[in-house]
Coordinates of C-alpha atoms in Angstrom, one line a residue:
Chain A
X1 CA 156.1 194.7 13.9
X2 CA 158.7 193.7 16.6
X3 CA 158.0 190.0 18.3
X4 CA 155.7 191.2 21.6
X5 CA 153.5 193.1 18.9
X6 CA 153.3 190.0 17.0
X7 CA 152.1 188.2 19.6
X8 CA 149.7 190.5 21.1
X9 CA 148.0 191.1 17.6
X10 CA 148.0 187.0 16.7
X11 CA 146.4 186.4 20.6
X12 CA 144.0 189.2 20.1
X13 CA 143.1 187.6 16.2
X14 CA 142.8 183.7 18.4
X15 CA 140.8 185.4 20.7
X16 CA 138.7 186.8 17.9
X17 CA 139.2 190.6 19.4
X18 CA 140.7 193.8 18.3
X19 CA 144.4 194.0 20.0
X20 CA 142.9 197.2 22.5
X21 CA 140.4 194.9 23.9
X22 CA 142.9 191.9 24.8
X23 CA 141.9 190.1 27.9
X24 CA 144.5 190.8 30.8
X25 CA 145.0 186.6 31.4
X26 CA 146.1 186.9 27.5
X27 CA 148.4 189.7 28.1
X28 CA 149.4 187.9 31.7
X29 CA 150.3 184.5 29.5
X30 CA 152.8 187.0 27.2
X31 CA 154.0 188.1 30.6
X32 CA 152.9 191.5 31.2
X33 CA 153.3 192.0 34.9
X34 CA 150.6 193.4 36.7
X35 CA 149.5 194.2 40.2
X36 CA 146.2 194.4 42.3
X37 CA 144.8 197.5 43.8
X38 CA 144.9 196.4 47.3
X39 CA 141.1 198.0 47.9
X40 CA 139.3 195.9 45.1
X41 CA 141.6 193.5 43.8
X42 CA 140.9 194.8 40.4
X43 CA 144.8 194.4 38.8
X44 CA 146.7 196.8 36.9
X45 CA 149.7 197.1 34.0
X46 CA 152.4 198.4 35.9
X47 CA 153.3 200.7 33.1
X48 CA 150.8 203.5 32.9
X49 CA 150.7 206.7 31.1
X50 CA 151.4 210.4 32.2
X51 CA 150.2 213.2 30.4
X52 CA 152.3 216.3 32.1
X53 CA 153.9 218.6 28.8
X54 CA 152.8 215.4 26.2
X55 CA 149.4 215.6 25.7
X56 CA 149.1 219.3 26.5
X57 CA 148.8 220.3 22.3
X58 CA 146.3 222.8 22.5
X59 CA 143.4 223.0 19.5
X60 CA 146.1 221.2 17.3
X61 CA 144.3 218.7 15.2
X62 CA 147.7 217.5 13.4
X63 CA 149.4 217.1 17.0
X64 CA 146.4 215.7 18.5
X65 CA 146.3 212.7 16.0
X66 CA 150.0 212.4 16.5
X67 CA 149.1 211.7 20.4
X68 CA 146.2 209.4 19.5
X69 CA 148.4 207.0 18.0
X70 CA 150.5 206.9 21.6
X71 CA 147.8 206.2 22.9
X72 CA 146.9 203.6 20.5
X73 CA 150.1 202.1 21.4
X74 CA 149.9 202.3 24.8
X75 CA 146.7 200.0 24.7
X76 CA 148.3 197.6 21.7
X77 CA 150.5 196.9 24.7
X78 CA 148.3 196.6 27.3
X79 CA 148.6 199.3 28.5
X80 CA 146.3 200.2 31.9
X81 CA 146.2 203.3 34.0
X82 CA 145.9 207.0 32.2
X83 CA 146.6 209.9 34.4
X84 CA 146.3 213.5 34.2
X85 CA 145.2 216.6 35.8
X86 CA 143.6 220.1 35.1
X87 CA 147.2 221.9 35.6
X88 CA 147.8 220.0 32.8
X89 CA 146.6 222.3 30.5
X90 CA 144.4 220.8 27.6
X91 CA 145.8 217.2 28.0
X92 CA 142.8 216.2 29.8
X93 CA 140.6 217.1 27.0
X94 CA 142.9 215.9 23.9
X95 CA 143.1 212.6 25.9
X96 CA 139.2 212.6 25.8
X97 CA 139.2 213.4 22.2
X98 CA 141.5 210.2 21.4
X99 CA 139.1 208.1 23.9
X100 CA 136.0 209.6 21.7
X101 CA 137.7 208.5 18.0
X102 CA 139.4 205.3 19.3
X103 CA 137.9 204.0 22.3
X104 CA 139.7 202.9 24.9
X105 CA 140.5 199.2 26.6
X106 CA 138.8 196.8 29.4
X107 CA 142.0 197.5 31.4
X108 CA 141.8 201.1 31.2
X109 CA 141.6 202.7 34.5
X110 CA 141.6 206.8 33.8
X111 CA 142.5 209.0 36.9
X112 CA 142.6 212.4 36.9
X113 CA 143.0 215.2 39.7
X114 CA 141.3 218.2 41.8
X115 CA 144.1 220.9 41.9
X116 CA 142.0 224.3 42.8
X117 CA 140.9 225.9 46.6
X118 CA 137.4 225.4 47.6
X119 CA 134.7 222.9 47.5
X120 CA 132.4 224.4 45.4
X121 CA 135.5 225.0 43.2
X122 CA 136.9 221.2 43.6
X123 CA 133.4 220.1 42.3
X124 CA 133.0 222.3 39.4
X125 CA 136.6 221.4 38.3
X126 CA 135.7 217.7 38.6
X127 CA 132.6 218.1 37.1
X128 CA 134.7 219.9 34.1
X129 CA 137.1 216.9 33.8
X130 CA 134.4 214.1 33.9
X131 CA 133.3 215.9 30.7
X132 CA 136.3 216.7 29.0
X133 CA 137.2 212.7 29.7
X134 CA 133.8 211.2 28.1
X135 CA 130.8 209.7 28.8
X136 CA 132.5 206.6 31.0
X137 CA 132.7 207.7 34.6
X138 CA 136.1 208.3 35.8
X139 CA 137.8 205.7 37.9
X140 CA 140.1 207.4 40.0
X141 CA 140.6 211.1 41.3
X142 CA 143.5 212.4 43.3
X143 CA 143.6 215.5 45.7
X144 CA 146.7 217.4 43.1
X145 CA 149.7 218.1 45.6
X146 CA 147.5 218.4 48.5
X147 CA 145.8 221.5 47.6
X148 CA 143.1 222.3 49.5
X149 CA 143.1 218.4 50.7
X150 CA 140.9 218.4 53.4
X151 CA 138.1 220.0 51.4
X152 CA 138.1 217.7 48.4
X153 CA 138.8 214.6 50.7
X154 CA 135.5 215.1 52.4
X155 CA 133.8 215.2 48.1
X156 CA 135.8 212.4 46.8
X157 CA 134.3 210.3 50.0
X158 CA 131.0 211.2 49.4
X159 CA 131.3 210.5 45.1
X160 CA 132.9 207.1 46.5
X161 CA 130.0 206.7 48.3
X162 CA 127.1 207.6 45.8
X163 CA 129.5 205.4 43.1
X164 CA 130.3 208.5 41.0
X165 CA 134.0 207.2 41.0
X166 CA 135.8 204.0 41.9
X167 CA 139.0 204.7 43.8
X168 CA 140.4 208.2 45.6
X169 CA 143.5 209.4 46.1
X170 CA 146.4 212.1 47.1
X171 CA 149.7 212.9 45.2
X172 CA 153.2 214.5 45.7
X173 CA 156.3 214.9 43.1
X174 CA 159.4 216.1 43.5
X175 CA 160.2 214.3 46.6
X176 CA 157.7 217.4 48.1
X177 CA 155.8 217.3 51.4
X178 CA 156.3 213.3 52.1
X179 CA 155.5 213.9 56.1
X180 CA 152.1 215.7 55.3
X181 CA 151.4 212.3 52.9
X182 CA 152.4 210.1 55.4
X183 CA 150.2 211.8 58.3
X184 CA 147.4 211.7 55.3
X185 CA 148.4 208.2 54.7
X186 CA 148.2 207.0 58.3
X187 CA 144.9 208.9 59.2
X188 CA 142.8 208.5 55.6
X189 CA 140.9 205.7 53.9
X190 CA 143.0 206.4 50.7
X191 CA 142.7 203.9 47.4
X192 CA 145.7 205.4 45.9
X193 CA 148.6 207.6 46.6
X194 CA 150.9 209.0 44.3
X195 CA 154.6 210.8 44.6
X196 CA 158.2 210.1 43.3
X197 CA 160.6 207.4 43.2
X198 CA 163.2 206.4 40.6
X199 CA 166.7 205.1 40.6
X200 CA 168.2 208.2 41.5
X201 CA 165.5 209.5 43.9
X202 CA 164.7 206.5 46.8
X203 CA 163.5 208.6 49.7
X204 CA 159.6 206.9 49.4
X205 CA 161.7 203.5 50.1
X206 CA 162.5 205.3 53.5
X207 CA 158.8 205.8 54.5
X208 CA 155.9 206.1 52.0
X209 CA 156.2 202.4 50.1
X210 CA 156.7 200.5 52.9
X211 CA 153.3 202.3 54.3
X212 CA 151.4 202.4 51.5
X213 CA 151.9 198.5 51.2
X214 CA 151.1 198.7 55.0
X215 CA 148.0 200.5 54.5
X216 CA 147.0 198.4 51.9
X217 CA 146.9 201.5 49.3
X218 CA 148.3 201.3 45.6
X219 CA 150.9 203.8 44.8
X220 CA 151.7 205.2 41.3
X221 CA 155.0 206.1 40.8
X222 CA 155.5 209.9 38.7
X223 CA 158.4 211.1 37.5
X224 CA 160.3 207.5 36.8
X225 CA 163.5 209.4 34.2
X226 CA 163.0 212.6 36.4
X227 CA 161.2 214.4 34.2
X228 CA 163.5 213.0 31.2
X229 CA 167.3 214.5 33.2
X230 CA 167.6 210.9 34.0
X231 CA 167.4 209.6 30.5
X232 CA 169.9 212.2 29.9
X233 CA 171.9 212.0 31.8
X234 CA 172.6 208.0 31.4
X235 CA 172.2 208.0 27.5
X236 CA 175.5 209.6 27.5
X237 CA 176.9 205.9 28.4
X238 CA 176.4 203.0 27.1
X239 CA 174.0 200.4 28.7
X240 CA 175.8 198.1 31.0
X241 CA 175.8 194.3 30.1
X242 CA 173.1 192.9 33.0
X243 CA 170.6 195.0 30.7
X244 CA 169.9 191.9 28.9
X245 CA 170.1 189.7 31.6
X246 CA 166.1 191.9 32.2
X247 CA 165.5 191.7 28.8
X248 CA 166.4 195.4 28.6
X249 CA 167.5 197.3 25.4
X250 CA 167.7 200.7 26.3
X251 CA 167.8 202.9 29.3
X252 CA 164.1 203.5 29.7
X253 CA 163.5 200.0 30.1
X254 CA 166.5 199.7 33.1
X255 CA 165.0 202.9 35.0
X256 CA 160.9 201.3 34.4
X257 CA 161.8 197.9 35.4
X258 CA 163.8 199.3 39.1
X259 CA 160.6 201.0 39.6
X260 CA 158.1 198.8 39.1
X261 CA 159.8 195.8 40.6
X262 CA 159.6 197.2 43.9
X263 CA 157.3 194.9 45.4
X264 CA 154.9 197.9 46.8
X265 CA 154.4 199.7 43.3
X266 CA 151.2 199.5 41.6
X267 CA 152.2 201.5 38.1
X268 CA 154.7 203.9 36.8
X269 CA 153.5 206.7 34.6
X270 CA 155.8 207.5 32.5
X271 CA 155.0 210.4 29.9
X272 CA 155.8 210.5 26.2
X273 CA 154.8 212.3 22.9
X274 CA 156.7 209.8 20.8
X275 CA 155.0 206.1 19.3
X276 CA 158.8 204.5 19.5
X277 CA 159.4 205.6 23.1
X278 CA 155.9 204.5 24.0
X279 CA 156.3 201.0 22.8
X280 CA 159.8 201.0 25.0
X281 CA 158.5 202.2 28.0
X282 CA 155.7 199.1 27.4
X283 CA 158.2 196.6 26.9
X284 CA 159.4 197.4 30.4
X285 CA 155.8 196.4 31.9
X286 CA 157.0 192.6 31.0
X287 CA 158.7 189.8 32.2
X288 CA 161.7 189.2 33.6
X289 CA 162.0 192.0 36.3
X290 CA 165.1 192.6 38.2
X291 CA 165.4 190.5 41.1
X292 CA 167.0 191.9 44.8
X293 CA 170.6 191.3 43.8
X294 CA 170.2 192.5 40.6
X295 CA 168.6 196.0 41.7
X296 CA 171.5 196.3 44.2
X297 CA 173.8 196.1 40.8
X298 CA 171.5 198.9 39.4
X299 CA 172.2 200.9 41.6
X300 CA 175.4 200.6 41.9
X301 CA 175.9 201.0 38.4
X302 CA 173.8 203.9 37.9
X303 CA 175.6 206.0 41.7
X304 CA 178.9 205.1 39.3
X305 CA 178.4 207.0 36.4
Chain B
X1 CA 157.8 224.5 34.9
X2 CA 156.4 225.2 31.5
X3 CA 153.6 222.8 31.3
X4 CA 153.7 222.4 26.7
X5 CA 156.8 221.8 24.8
X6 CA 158.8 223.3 22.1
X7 CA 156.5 221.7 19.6
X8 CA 153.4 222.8 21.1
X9 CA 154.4 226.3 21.6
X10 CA 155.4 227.0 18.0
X11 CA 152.2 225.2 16.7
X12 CA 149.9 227.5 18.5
X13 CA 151.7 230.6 18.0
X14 CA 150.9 229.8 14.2
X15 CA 147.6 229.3 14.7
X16 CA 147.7 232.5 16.6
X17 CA 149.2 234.3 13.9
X18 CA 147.0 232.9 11.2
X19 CA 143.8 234.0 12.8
X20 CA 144.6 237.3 14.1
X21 CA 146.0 238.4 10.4
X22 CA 146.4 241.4 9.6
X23 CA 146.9 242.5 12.9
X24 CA 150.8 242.0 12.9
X25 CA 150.9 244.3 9.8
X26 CA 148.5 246.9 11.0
X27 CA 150.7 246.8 14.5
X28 CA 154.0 247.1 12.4
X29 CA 152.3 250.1 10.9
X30 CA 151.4 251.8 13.9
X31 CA 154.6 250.9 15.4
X32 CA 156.5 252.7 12.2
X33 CA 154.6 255.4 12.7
X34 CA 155.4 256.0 16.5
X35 CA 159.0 256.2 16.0
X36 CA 158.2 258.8 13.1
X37 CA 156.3 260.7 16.0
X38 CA 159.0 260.7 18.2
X39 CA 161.8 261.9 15.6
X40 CA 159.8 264.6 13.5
X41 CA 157.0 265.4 16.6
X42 CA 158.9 265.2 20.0
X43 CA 156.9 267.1 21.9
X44 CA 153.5 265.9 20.7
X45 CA 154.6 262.5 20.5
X46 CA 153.8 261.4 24.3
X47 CA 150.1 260.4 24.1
X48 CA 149.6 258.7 20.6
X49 CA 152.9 256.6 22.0
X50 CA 150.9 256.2 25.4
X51 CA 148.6 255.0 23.4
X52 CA 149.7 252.3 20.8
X53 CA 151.9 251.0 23.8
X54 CA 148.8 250.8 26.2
X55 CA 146.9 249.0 23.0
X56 CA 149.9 246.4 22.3
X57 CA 149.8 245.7 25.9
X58 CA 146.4 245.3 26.4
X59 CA 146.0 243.4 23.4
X60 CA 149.1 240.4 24.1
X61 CA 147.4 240.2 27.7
X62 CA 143.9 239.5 27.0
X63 CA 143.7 237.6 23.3
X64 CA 147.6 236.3 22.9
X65 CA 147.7 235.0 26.6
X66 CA 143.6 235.1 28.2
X67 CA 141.9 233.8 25.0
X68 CA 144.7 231.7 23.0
X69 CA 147.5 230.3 25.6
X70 CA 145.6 229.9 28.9
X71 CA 144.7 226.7 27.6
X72 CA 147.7 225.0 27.3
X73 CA 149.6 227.0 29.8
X74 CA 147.9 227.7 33.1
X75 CA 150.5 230.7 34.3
X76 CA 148.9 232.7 31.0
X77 CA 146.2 233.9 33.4
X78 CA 148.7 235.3 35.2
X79 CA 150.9 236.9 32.4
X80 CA 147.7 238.2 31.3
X81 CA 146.6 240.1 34.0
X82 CA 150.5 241.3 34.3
X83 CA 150.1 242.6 30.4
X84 CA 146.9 244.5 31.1
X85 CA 147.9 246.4 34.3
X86 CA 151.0 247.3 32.7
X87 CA 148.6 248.7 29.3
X88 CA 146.5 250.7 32.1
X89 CA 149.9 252.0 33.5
X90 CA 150.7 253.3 30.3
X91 CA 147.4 254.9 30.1
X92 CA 147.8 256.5 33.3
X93 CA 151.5 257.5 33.0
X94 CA 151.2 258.7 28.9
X95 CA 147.5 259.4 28.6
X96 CA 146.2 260.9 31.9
X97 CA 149.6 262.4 34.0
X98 CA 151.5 262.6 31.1
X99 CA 154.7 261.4 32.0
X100 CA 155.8 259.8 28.9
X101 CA 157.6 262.7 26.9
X102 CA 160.3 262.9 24.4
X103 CA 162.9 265.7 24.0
X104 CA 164.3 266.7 20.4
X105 CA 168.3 266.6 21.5
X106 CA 168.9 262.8 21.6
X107 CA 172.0 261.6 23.7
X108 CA 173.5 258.0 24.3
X109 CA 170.4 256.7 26.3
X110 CA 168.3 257.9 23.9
X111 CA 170.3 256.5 21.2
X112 CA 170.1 253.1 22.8
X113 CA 166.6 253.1 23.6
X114 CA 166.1 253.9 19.8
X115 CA 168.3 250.5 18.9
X116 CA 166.2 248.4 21.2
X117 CA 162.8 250.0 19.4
X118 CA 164.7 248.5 15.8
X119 CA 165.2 245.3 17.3
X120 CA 161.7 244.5 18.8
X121 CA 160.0 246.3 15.7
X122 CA 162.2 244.5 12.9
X123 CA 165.3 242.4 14.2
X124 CA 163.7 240.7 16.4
X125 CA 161.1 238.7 12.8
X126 CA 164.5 239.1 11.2
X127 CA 166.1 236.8 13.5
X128 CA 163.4 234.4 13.8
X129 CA 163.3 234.6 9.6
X130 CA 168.1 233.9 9.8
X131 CA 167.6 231.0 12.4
X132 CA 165.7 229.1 9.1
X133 CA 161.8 229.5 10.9
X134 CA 158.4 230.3 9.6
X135 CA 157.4 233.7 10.5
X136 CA 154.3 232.6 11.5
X137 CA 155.9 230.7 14.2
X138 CA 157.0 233.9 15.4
X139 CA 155.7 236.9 17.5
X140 CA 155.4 240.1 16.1
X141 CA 155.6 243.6 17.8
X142 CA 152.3 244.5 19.5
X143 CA 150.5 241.2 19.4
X144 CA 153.5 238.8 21.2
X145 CA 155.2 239.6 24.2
X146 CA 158.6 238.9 23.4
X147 CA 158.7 242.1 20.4
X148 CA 156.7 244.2 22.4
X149 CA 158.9 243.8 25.6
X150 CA 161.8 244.9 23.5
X151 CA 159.7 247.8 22.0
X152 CA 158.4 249.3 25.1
X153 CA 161.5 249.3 27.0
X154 CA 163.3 251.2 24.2
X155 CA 160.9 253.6 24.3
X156 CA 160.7 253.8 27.9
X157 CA 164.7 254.7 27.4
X158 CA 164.0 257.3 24.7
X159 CA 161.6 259.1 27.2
X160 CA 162.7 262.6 28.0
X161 CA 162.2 263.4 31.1
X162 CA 163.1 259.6 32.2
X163 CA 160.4 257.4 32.3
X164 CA 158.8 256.4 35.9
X165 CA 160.6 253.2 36.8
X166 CA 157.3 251.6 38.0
X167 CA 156.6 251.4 33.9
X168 CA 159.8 249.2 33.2
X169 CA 159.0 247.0 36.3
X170 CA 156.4 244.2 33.9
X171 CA 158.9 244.4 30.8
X172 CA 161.8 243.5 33.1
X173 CA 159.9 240.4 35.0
X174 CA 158.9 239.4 31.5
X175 CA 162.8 239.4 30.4
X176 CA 163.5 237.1 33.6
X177 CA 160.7 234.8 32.4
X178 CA 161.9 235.0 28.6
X179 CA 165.3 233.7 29.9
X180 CA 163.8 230.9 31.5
X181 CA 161.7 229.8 28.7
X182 CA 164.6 230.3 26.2
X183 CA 166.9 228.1 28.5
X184 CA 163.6 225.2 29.1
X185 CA 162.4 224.8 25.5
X186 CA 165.3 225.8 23.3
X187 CA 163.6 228.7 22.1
X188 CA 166.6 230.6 21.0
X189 CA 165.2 234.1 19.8
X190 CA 163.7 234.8 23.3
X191 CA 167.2 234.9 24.4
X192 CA 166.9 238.5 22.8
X193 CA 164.5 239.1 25.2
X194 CA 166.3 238.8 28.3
X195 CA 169.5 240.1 26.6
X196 CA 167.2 243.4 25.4
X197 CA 166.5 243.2 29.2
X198 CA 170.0 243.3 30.6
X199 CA 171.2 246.1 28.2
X200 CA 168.0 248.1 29.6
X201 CA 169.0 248.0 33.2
X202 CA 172.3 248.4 32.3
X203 CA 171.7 251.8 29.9
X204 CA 169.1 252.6 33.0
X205 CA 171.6 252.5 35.5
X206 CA 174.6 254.6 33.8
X207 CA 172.0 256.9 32.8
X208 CA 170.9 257.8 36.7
X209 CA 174.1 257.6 37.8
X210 CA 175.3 260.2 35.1
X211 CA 171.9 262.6 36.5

């Protein structure tokens, strides 16, 4: 058990709790950074979880277990949002089955998405999720790369409204369709939004960040390593020495903390199959993040290699 | 953008294999007994080919991809549906016009379209077996894609008259997406797949231009 783990388990033990059930000012006091969700004020772990590829194991009951005990580490740490989506084959249903054995955490927050045509479709989908999730309503749902967005925009409002879910949303990756989100931004009452941004990739700095935060809407961040090309890419050199001056040891960590320390970022969601890369992409969710100079160093750093 | 990893994909196809046992054996069978067909029977050969083709194709679309991977892979419907229409072109081309025929005088395509048949029916397990995997984590000719691509378009290559083109048109998209998946997940012996897929067109093209 490394130090942080140590001293998440012997808070949760003072606090007379199990270390999934935490309270967030205990986690806040080991400095876990988190953020608010402009609409509520409810605050979030900037380090989520993604699902896309990990958690997709089929009927798999070894491969399953193997992903509860991610997820078990992703709450050990404190950790907050879970996202997935029906395209994401049967991660949304292995990801209830872990919820069902384990429970979850107070800071959970579980989104999922609407990616099919139709409203009668849209509702049937959602209606399928909510089950394969659990019996505890789903907080958040996203229209999946604006399909069909007008459609299920008009649903989600009216679930908002009869307090079938807390928070809607829309989402982009790959950099895709960022004027359609911004006109969608601009015109909708939207609780979340969701599309790309890492080191490598800053075109949301440009435009959607600086709107969201505008807006008041809190933004979750896909693809941090790039769908893993990032992690790559830079593990083929070694990591520089300001690393530690963010309490970084590996280059997960230095890509996490550039995205979550811009200031209009809500959570990053990166995705993992792997315990060991879990509990690094946690450690990233905690104090000290890389202040302006600093960031400017990352990226020069990084557009040098 | 394959939506399950390496991992997954080899996990399921075991399960796959597991359940549907004996069917790889009874497949391998029927298989054996189509190429004796076409060397000792020529010119009866055409239908019961037809036949075990339209039943390996209709079999990988609707339980290997419908009822096992649609649910970690949501392009499966799709590859599905592909895998059935191309079983119903082979009943309409072998069983109904009977266009699938095989002569007795083999020449070079022939020959080739017989070495591709070999490779999807046996060297393509026997790969699997020398690159130190489980079988099980393999496909096998008539139940998987991969094998049965490799089958069919040797046998489409053996056909005497030539084949109609439209019945190597699903086989070669699948070689395409066989690259793709080989390249993505590392999955090494589906490189046969697109290889098996280039020699076709090549052996296709020589041929015709020979005519």
């Amino acid at each position: 058990m490394d130090r942080r783990a140590f001293l998440i388990a012997s808070a949760a033990a003072g606090f007379g709790l199990g270390t999934s059930v935490l309270p967030a000012s205990a986690l806040a006091l080991l400095g876990e950074v988190s953020r608010e969700i402009p609409s509520t004020g409810q605050r979030l772990p900037v380090i989520g979880m993604g699902s896309w590829i990990t958690f997709n194991v089929g009927r798999s009951e070894k491969l399953r277990r193997a992903r509860c005990k991610v997820l078990e580490e992703f709450f050990v740490r404190g950790g907050g949002l879970i996202d997935s989506s029906p395209m994401y084959g049967s991660s949304e249903e292995v990801i209830g089955w872990c919820l069902e054995r384990q429970g979850g955490s107070h800071l959970m927050l579980t989104a999922t998405k609407v990616w099919t045509v139709s409203k009668s479709g849209g509702i049937s989908q959602m209606e399928t999720s909510q089950k394969l999730w659990g019996e505890r309503p789903l907080d958040l749902i996203q229209i999946h790369n604006l399909v069909d967005w007008e459609v299920h925009l008009e649903t989600l409002k009216a679930w908002k409204a009869d307090r079938r879910l807390e928070y809607l949303g829309i989402t982009t990756s790959h950099g895709r369709r960022h004027d359609d989100m911004a006109a969608i931004m601009a015109a909708e009452p939207l609780d979340f939004v969701q599309f790309t941004y890492n080191i490598a990739d800053r075109e949301a700095e440009k435009r959607l960040l600086p709107m969201a935060a505008d807006r008041g809407q809190a933004v979750i961040i896909n693809r941090p390593f790039q769908g893993g090309r990032l992690i790559d890419r830079l593990s083929r050199h070694p990591l520089p020495e300001w690393a530690a001056e963010i309490k970084c040891e590996n280059w997960a960590q230095v890509l996490l903390k550039f995205v979550v320390s811009h200031p209009a970022v809500t959570c990053a969601i990166p995705a993992t199959s792997q315990v060991e890369h879990m509990r690094q992409n946690m450690a990233a969710g905690y104090d000290p993040l890389p202040d302006r100079s600093m960031l400017q160093r990352m990226i020069a750093h990084v557009e040098s290699l | 953008m394959i939506p399950y990893s390496a991992e997954v994909f080899f996990a399921i196809l075991a399960e796959y294999n597991s359940s549907i046992w004996p069917a790889q054996a009874v497949a391998l069978l029927l298989g054996v007994t189509a190429v004796f067909l076409v060397a000792r029977f020529p010119a009866r050969a055409g239908r019961p080919v037809a036949a075990l083709l339209a039943g390996a194709w209709g079999w990988t679309g609707l339980v290997y991809f419908l009822a096992e991977f649609s649910e970690i892979d949501f392009w499966a419907y799709g590859f599905g549906a592909a895998f059935v229409l191309q079983g119903l072109g082979f009943v309409w081309a072998g069983l109904i016009r009977r266009r699938l025929r095989f002569g007795s005088e083999p020449n070079q395509t022939v020959w080739s379209g017989a070495g591709l048949v070999a490779l999807g029916l046996l060297g393509y397990p026997l790969l699997v077996a020398a690159l130190g995997r489980d079988l099980l984590e393999t496909g096998a000719f008539g139940v998987a894609p991969g094998p049965t691509v490799i089958f069919t378009l040797g046998v489409l290559l053996a056909a005497r008259p030539a084949a109609p083109l439209y019945l190597f048109a699903v086989p070669l998209i699948w070689c395409v997406i066989a690259g793709g998946v080989a390249i993505q997940l590392g999955i090494h012996e589906e490189l046969t797949v697109a290889a098996a897929g280039v020699a076709a067109i090549i052996v296709l093209m020589v041929s015709r231009a020979r005519r």
